[in-house]
PDB file of N, CA and C in Angstrom:
ATOM      1  N   GLU A  16       0.825  -1.181   0.000  1.00  0.00           N
ATOM      2  CA  GLU A  16       0.000   0.000   0.000  1.00  0.00           C
ATOM      3  C   GLU A  16       0.871   1.246   0.000  1.00  0.00           C
ATOM      4  N   VAL A  17       0.325   2.320  -0.519  1.00  0.00           N
ATOM      5  CA  VAL A  17       1.031   3.596  -0.569  1.00  0.00           C
ATOM      6  C   VAL A  17       0.211   4.624   0.197  1.00  0.00           C
ATOM      7  N   LEU A  18       0.875   5.380   1.042  1.00  0.00           N
ATOM      8  CA  LEU A  18       0.224   6.460   1.775  1.00  0.00           C
ATOM      9  C   LEU A  18       0.737   7.768   1.190  1.00  0.00           C
ATOM     10  N   ASP A  19      -0.141   8.492   0.527  1.00  0.00           N
ATOM     11  CA  ASP A  19       0.217   9.773  -0.075  1.00  0.00           C
ATOM     12  C   ASP A  19      -0.199  10.866   0.898  1.00  0.00           C
ATOM     13  N   VAL A  20       0.755  11.664   1.339  1.00  0.00           N
ATOM     14  CA  VAL A  20       0.498  12.680   2.356  1.00  0.00           C
ATOM     15  C   VAL A  20       0.701  14.061   1.753  1.00  0.00           C
ATOM     16  N   ASP A  21      -0.281  14.920   1.914  1.00  0.00           N
ATOM     17  CA  ASP A  21      -0.194  16.305   1.466  1.00  0.00           C
ATOM     18  C   ASP A  21      -0.228  17.176   2.719  1.00  0.00           C
ATOM     19  N   VAL A  22       0.923  17.661   3.131  1.00  0.00           N
ATOM     20  CA  VAL A  22       1.037  18.404   4.387  1.00  0.00           C
ATOM     21  C   VAL A  22       0.752  19.876   4.148  1.00  0.00           C
ATOM     22  N   THR A  23      -0.196  20.404   4.897  1.00  0.00           N
ATOM     23  CA  THR A  23      -0.511  21.835   4.829  1.00  0.00           C
ATOM     24  C   THR A  23       0.335  22.586   5.859  1.00  0.00           C
ATOM     25  N   PRO A  24       0.534  23.884   5.688  1.00  0.00           N
ATOM     26  CA  PRO A  24       1.417  24.638   6.583  1.00  0.00           C
ATOM     27  C   PRO A  24       1.015  24.609   8.055  1.00  0.00           C
ATOM     28  N   ASP A  25      -0.251  24.367   8.362  1.00  0.00           N
ATOM     29  CA  ASP A  25      -0.682  24.397   9.759  1.00  0.00           C
ATOM     30  C   ASP A  25      -0.394  23.103  10.509  1.00  0.00           C
ATOM     31  N   ILE A  26       0.084  22.068   9.848  1.00  0.00           N
ATOM     32  CA  ILE A  26       0.431  20.823  10.542  1.00  0.00           C
ATOM     33  C   ILE A  26       1.858  20.405  10.182  1.00  0.00           C
ATOM     34  N   GLY A  27       2.790  21.292  10.440  1.00  0.00           N
ATOM     35  CA  GLY A  27       4.186  21.043  10.114  1.00  0.00           C
ATOM     36  C   GLY A  27       4.781  19.846  10.829  1.00  0.00           C
ATOM     37  N   TYR A  28       4.208  19.462  11.990  1.00  0.00           N
ATOM     38  CA  TYR A  28       4.726  18.298  12.701  1.00  0.00           C
ATOM     39  C   TYR A  28       4.604  17.034  11.864  1.00  0.00           C
ATOM     40  N   CYS A  29       3.759  17.043  10.851  1.00  0.00           N
ATOM     41  CA  CYS A  29       3.608  15.877   9.980  1.00  0.00           C
ATOM     42  C   CYS A  29       4.728  15.782   8.949  1.00  0.00           C
ATOM     43  N   MET A  30       5.668  16.703   8.995  1.00  0.00           N
ATOM     44  CA  MET A  30       6.790  16.616   8.066  1.00  0.00           C
ATOM     45  C   MET A  30       7.870  15.676   8.594  1.00  0.00           C
ATOM     46  N   SER A  31       7.616  15.035   9.721  1.00  0.00           N
ATOM     47  CA  SER A  31       8.559  14.048  10.249  1.00  0.00           C
ATOM     48  C   SER A  31       7.899  12.676  10.242  1.00  0.00           C
ATOM     49  N   MET A  32       8.715  11.643  10.218  1.00  0.00           N
ATOM     50  CA  MET A  32       8.181  10.276  10.250  1.00  0.00           C
ATOM     51  C   MET A  32       7.411  10.036  11.545  1.00  0.00           C
ATOM     52  N   ARG A  33       7.889  10.626  12.620  1.00  0.00           N
ATOM     53  CA  ARG A  33       7.229  10.469  13.919  1.00  0.00           C
ATOM     54  C   ARG A  33       5.839  11.111  13.903  1.00  0.00           C
ATOM     55  N   GLY A  34       5.732  12.286  13.308  1.00  0.00           N
ATOM     56  CA  GLY A  34       4.440  12.955  13.215  1.00  0.00           C
ATOM     57  C   GLY A  34       3.468  12.202  12.335  1.00  0.00           C
ATOM     58  N   ILE A  35       3.957  11.685  11.205  1.00  0.00           N
ATOM     59  CA  ILE A  35       3.101  10.889  10.318  1.00  0.00           C
ATOM     60  C   ILE A  35       2.643   9.630  11.035  1.00  0.00           C
ATOM     61  N   ALA A  36       3.563   8.951  11.732  1.00  0.00           N
ATOM     62  CA  ALA A  36       3.206   7.721  12.450  1.00  0.00           C
ATOM     63  C   ALA A  36       2.134   7.998  13.499  1.00  0.00           C
ATOM     64  N   ARG A  37       2.249   9.112  14.207  1.00  0.00           N
ATOM     65  CA  ARG A  37       1.261   9.474  15.226  1.00  0.00           C
ATOM     66  C   ARG A  37      -0.104   9.741  14.592  1.00  0.00           C
ATOM     67  N   GLU A  38      -0.123  10.461  13.475  1.00  0.00           N
ATOM     68  CA  GLU A  38      -1.387  10.757  12.796  1.00  0.00           C
ATOM     69  C   GLU A  38      -2.038   9.501  12.220  1.00  0.00           C
ATOM     70  N   VAL A  39      -1.234   8.624  11.609  1.00  0.00           N
ATOM     71  CA  VAL A  39      -1.779   7.385  11.043  1.00  0.00           C
ATOM     72  C   VAL A  39      -2.320   6.494  12.159  1.00  0.00           C
ATOM     73  N   ALA A  40      -1.607   6.408  13.269  1.00  0.00           N
ATOM     74  CA  ALA A  40      -2.089   5.613  14.398  1.00  0.00           C
ATOM     75  C   ALA A  40      -3.429   6.144  14.891  1.00  0.00           C
ATOM     76  N   HIS A  41      -3.545   7.450  14.985  1.00  0.00           N
ATOM     77  CA  HIS A  41      -4.812   8.049  15.423  1.00  0.00           C
ATOM     78  C   HIS A  41      -5.933   7.758  14.421  1.00  0.00           C
ATOM     79  N   ALA A  42      -5.646   7.900  13.140  1.00  0.00           N
ATOM     80  CA  ALA A  42      -6.660   7.664  12.103  1.00  0.00           C
ATOM     81  C   ALA A  42      -7.115   6.209  12.078  1.00  0.00           C
ATOM     82  N   MET A  43      -6.205   5.288  12.433  1.00  0.00           N
ATOM     83  CA  MET A  43      -6.537   3.863  12.414  1.00  0.00           C
ATOM     84  C   MET A  43      -6.975   3.349  13.783  1.00  0.00           C
ATOM     85  N   SER A  44      -7.106   4.258  14.753  1.00  0.00           N
ATOM     86  CA  SER A  44      -7.532   3.920  16.120  1.00  0.00           C
ATOM     87  C   SER A  44      -6.640   2.863  16.761  1.00  0.00           C
ATOM     88  N   VAL A  45      -5.325   3.028  16.581  1.00  0.00           N
ATOM     89  CA  VAL A  45      -4.371   2.138  17.241  1.00  0.00           C
ATOM     90  C   VAL A  45      -3.452   2.973  18.124  1.00  0.00           C
ATOM     91  N   HIS A  46      -2.876   2.321  19.121  1.00  0.00           N
ATOM     92  CA  HIS A  46      -1.988   3.008  20.054  1.00  0.00           C
ATOM     93  C   HIS A  46      -0.660   3.338  19.373  1.00  0.00           C
ATOM     94  N   PHE A  47      -0.194   4.549  19.549  1.00  0.00           N
ATOM     95  CA  PHE A  47       1.116   4.958  19.037  1.00  0.00           C
ATOM     96  C   PHE A  47       2.097   4.952  20.194  1.00  0.00           C
ATOM     97  N   ARG A  48       3.097   4.100  20.119  1.00  0.00           N
ATOM     98  CA  ARG A  48       4.137   4.039  21.147  1.00  0.00           C
ATOM     99  C   ARG A  48       5.326   4.847  20.644  1.00  0.00           C
ATOM    100  N   ASP A  49       5.514   5.997  21.222  1.00  0.00           N
ATOM    101  CA  ASP A  49       6.585   6.900  20.811  1.00  0.00           C
ATOM    102  C   ASP A  49       7.906   6.445  21.428  1.00  0.00           C
ATOM    103  N   PRO A  50       8.868   6.027  20.609  1.00  0.00           N
ATOM    104  CA  PRO A  50      10.141   5.553  21.172  1.00  0.00           C
ATOM    105  C   PRO A  50      10.907   6.639  21.922  1.00  0.00           C
ATOM    106  N   TYR A  51      10.619   7.897  21.667  1.00  0.00           N
ATOM    107  CA  TYR A  51      11.313   8.976  22.364  1.00  0.00           C
ATOM    108  C   TYR A  51      10.825   9.154  23.796  1.00  0.00           C
ATOM    109  N   ASP A  52       9.678   8.563  24.131  1.00  0.00           N
ATOM    110  CA  ASP A  52       9.150   8.664  25.486  1.00  0.00           C
ATOM    111  C   ASP A  52       9.705   7.589  26.408  1.00  0.00           C
ATOM    112  N   GLU A  53      10.458   6.644  25.878  1.00  0.00           N
ATOM    113  CA  GLU A  53      10.990   5.556  26.680  1.00  0.00           C
ATOM    114  C   GLU A  53      12.329   5.948  27.284  1.00  0.00           C
ATOM    115  N   GLU A  54      12.615   5.362  28.430  1.00  0.00           N
ATOM    116  CA  GLU A  54      13.891   5.610  29.081  1.00  0.00           C
ATOM    117  C   GLU A  54      14.996   4.920  28.288  1.00  0.00           C
ATOM    118  N   PRO A  55      16.120   5.569  28.108  1.00  0.00           N
ATOM    119  CA  PRO A  55      17.221   4.923  27.393  1.00  0.00           C
ATOM    120  C   PRO A  55      17.772   3.741  28.187  1.00  0.00           C
ATOM    121  N   ILE A  56      18.174   2.721  27.474  1.00  0.00           N
ATOM    122  CA  ILE A  56      18.734   1.535  28.109  1.00  0.00           C
ATOM    123  C   ILE A  56      20.234   1.536  27.844  1.00  0.00           C
ATOM    124  N   GLY A  57      20.993   1.429  28.883  1.00  0.00           N
ATOM    125  CA  GLY A  57      22.436   1.401  28.709  1.00  0.00           C
ATOM    126  C   GLY A  57      23.129   1.711  30.017  1.00  0.00           C
ATOM    127  N   PRO A  58      24.407   1.477  30.056  1.00  0.00           N
ATOM    128  CA  PRO A  58      25.141   1.726  31.299  1.00  0.00           C
ATOM    129  C   PRO A  58      25.324   3.219  31.550  1.00  0.00           C
ATOM    130  N   VAL A  59      25.362   3.563  32.806  1.00  0.00           N
ATOM    131  CA  VAL A  59      25.659   4.940  33.192  1.00  0.00           C
ATOM    132  C   VAL A  59      27.163   5.018  33.369  1.00  0.00           C
ATOM    133  N   LEU A  60      27.817   5.813  32.554  1.00  0.00           N
ATOM    134  CA  LEU A  60      29.274   5.876  32.567  1.00  0.00           C
ATOM    135  C   LEU A  60      29.819   6.900  33.546  1.00  0.00           C
ATOM    136  N   GLY A  61      28.975   7.662  34.138  1.00  0.00           N
ATOM    137  CA  GLY A  61      29.428   8.673  35.077  1.00  0.00           C
ATOM    138  C   GLY A  61      28.643   9.952  34.886  1.00  0.00           C
ATOM    139  N   PRO A  62      28.792  10.879  35.799  1.00  0.00           N
ATOM    140  CA  PRO A  62      28.030  12.125  35.693  1.00  0.00           C
ATOM    141  C   PRO A  62      28.493  12.983  34.518  1.00  0.00           C
ATOM    142  N   VAL A  63      27.549  13.693  33.959  1.00  0.00           N
ATOM    143  CA  VAL A  63      27.817  14.641  32.883  1.00  0.00           C
ATOM    144  C   VAL A  63      27.386  16.008  33.390  1.00  0.00           C
ATOM    145  N   ALA A  64      28.266  16.970  33.352  1.00  0.00           N
ATOM    146  CA  ALA A  64      27.938  18.307  33.840  1.00  0.00           C
ATOM    147  C   ALA A  64      27.018  19.003  32.845  1.00  0.00           C
ATOM    148  N   VAL A  65      25.833  19.386  33.323  1.00  0.00           N
ATOM    149  CA  VAL A  65      24.853  20.075  32.489  1.00  0.00           C
ATOM    150  C   VAL A  65      24.336  21.275  33.264  1.00  0.00           C
ATOM    151  N   ASP A  66      24.283  22.415  32.627  1.00  0.00           N
ATOM    152  CA  ASP A  66      23.756  23.624  33.247  1.00  0.00           C
ATOM    153  C   ASP A  66      22.483  24.017  32.512  1.00  0.00           C
ATOM    154  N   VAL A  67      21.324  23.577  33.021  1.00  0.00           N
ATOM    155  CA  VAL A  67      20.037  23.895  32.402  1.00  0.00           C
ATOM    156  C   VAL A  67      19.629  25.281  32.878  1.00  0.00           C
ATOM    157  N   GLN A  68      19.451  26.209  31.943  1.00  0.00           N
ATOM    158  CA  GLN A  68      19.167  27.591  32.297  1.00  0.00           C
ATOM    159  C   GLN A  68      17.728  27.985  32.005  1.00  0.00           C
ATOM    160  N   SER A  69      16.846  26.995  31.936  1.00  0.00           N
ATOM    161  CA  SER A  69      15.446  27.297  31.666  1.00  0.00           C
ATOM    162  C   SER A  69      14.564  26.278  32.368  1.00  0.00           C
ATOM    163  N   ASP A  70      13.489  26.745  32.973  1.00  0.00           N
ATOM    164  CA  ASP A  70      12.527  25.834  33.589  1.00  0.00           C
ATOM    165  C   ASP A  70      11.722  25.085  32.537  1.00  0.00           C
ATOM    166  N   ALA A  71      11.806  25.522  31.278  1.00  0.00           N
ATOM    167  CA  ALA A  71      11.069  24.864  30.204  1.00  0.00           C
ATOM    168  C   ALA A  71      11.683  23.510  29.846  1.00  0.00           C
ATOM    169  N   CYS A  72      12.912  23.251  30.265  1.00  0.00           N
ATOM    170  CA  CYS A  72      13.572  21.967  29.988  1.00  0.00           C
ATOM    171  C   CYS A  72      13.267  21.026  31.142  1.00  0.00           C
ATOM    172  N   SER A  73      12.369  20.064  30.904  1.00  0.00           N
ATOM    173  CA  SER A  73      11.981  19.146  31.975  1.00  0.00           C
ATOM    174  C   SER A  73      12.872  17.914  32.046  1.00  0.00           C
ATOM    175  N   GLN A  74      13.611  17.629  30.987  1.00  0.00           N
ATOM    176  CA  GLN A  74      14.453  16.438  30.976  1.00  0.00           C
ATOM    177  C   GLN A  74      15.605  16.640  30.003  1.00  0.00           C
ATOM    178  N   PHE A  75      16.768  16.148  30.387  1.00  0.00           N
ATOM    179  CA  PHE A  75      17.941  16.204  29.510  1.00  0.00           C
ATOM    180  C   PHE A  75      18.596  14.839  29.528  1.00  0.00           C
ATOM    181  N   ILE A  76      18.865  14.278  28.357  1.00  0.00           N
ATOM    182  CA  ILE A  76      19.482  12.959  28.262  1.00  0.00           C
ATOM    183  C   ILE A  76      20.751  13.090  27.438  1.00  0.00           C
ATOM    184  N   ALA A  77      21.836  12.538  27.933  1.00  0.00           N
ATOM    185  CA  ALA A  77      23.101  12.537  27.205  1.00  0.00           C
ATOM    186  C   ALA A  77      23.547  11.093  27.029  1.00  0.00           C
ATOM    187  N   LEU A  78      23.918  10.744  25.826  1.00  0.00           N
ATOM    188  CA  LEU A  78      24.399   9.398  25.539  1.00  0.00           C
ATOM    189  C   LEU A  78      25.778   9.487  24.905  1.00  0.00           C
ATOM    190  N   PRO A  79      26.656   8.568  25.266  1.00  0.00           N
ATOM    191  CA  PRO A  79      27.981   8.589  24.646  1.00  0.00           C
ATOM    192  C   PRO A  79      27.918   8.103  23.199  1.00  0.00           C
ATOM    193  N   VAL A  80      28.757   8.684  22.365  1.00  0.00           N
ATOM    194  CA  VAL A  80      28.856   8.279  20.960  1.00  0.00           C
ATOM    195  C   VAL A  80      30.299   7.869  20.725  1.00  0.00           C
ATOM    196  N   SER A  81      30.482   6.709  20.112  1.00  0.00           N
ATOM    197  CA  SER A  81      31.845   6.247  19.854  1.00  0.00           C
ATOM    198  C   SER A  81      31.945   5.696  18.435  1.00  0.00           C
ATOM    199  N   GLY A  82      33.163   5.517  17.985  1.00  0.00           N
ATOM    200  CA  GLY A  82      33.394   4.930  16.675  1.00  0.00           C
ATOM    201  C   GLY A  82      33.203   5.884  15.511  1.00  0.00           C
ATOM    202  N   MET A  83      33.207   7.173  15.781  1.00  0.00           N
ATOM    203  CA  MET A  83      33.029   8.147  14.706  1.00  0.00           C
ATOM    204  C   MET A  83      34.383   8.587  14.170  1.00  0.00           C
ATOM    205  N   ASN A  84      34.451   8.802  12.874  1.00  0.00           N
ATOM    206  CA  ASN A  84      35.653   9.320  12.241  1.00  0.00           C
ATOM    207  C   ASN A  84      35.453  10.816  12.025  1.00  0.00           C
ATOM    208  N   LEU A  85      35.991  11.615  12.923  1.00  0.00           N
ATOM    209  CA  LEU A  85      35.792  13.063  12.849  1.00  0.00           C
ATOM    210  C   LEU A  85      36.502  13.694  11.659  1.00  0.00           C
ATOM    211  N   GLY A  86      37.423  12.969  11.042  1.00  0.00           N
ATOM    212  CA  GLY A  86      38.130  13.491   9.882  1.00  0.00           C
ATOM    213  C   GLY A  86      37.481  13.118   8.562  1.00  0.00           C
ATOM    214  N   ALA A  87      36.397  12.340   8.601  1.00  0.00           N
ATOM    215  CA  ALA A  87      35.728  11.906   7.371  1.00  0.00           C
ATOM    216  C   ALA A  87      35.059  13.097   6.691  1.00  0.00           C
ATOM    217  N   PRO A  88      35.053  13.122   5.364  1.00  0.00           N
ATOM    218  CA  PRO A  88      34.390  14.227   4.658  1.00  0.00           C
ATOM    219  C   PRO A  88      32.871  14.148   4.815  1.00  0.00           C
ATOM    220  N   THR A  89      32.237  15.293   4.856  1.00  0.00           N
ATOM    221  CA  THR A  89      30.781  15.353   4.940  1.00  0.00           C
ATOM    222  C   THR A  89      30.188  14.954   3.593  1.00  0.00           C
ATOM    223  N   PRO A  90      29.192  14.048   3.603  1.00  0.00           N
ATOM    224  CA  PRO A  90      28.565  13.663   2.329  1.00  0.00           C
ATOM    225  C   PRO A  90      27.953  14.875   1.629  1.00  0.00           C
ATOM    226  N   ARG A  91      27.984  14.880   0.306  1.00  0.00           N
ATOM    227  CA  ARG A  91      27.501  16.010  -0.486  1.00  0.00           C
ATOM    228  C   ARG A  91      26.029  16.325  -0.200  1.00  0.00           C
ATOM    229  N   PHE A  92      25.195  15.289   0.036  1.00  0.00           N
ATOM    230  CA  PHE A  92      23.768  15.542   0.230  1.00  0.00           C
ATOM    231  C   PHE A  92      23.469  16.264   1.531  1.00  0.00           C
ATOM    232  N   ILE A  93      24.427  16.329   2.443  1.00  0.00           N
ATOM    233  CA  ILE A  93      24.221  17.031   3.708  1.00  0.00           C
ATOM    234  C   ILE A  93      24.620  18.496   3.592  1.00  0.00           C
ATOM    235  N   THR A  94      25.579  18.817   2.740  1.00  0.00           N
ATOM    236  CA  THR A  94      26.069  20.195   2.656  1.00  0.00           C
ATOM    237  C   THR A  94      25.210  21.050   1.760  1.00  0.00           C
TER     238      THR A  94
END
């Protein structure tokens, strides 16, 4: 099946896969489980110093990233 989506300016959140998934779940009357609402699973490697300067930030999550080649060229489609 093909889902053809025509996004109007007033529902910009549908320009993401997450927004489309939420809307389709609602239209089909099924539960949408948002993976971003789940607690991350992994070891705690130690404290990370964070200075939150706004009460609007209710949660901050930091995850370590490894195995990246910082000297690799940026792909053309990103620039």
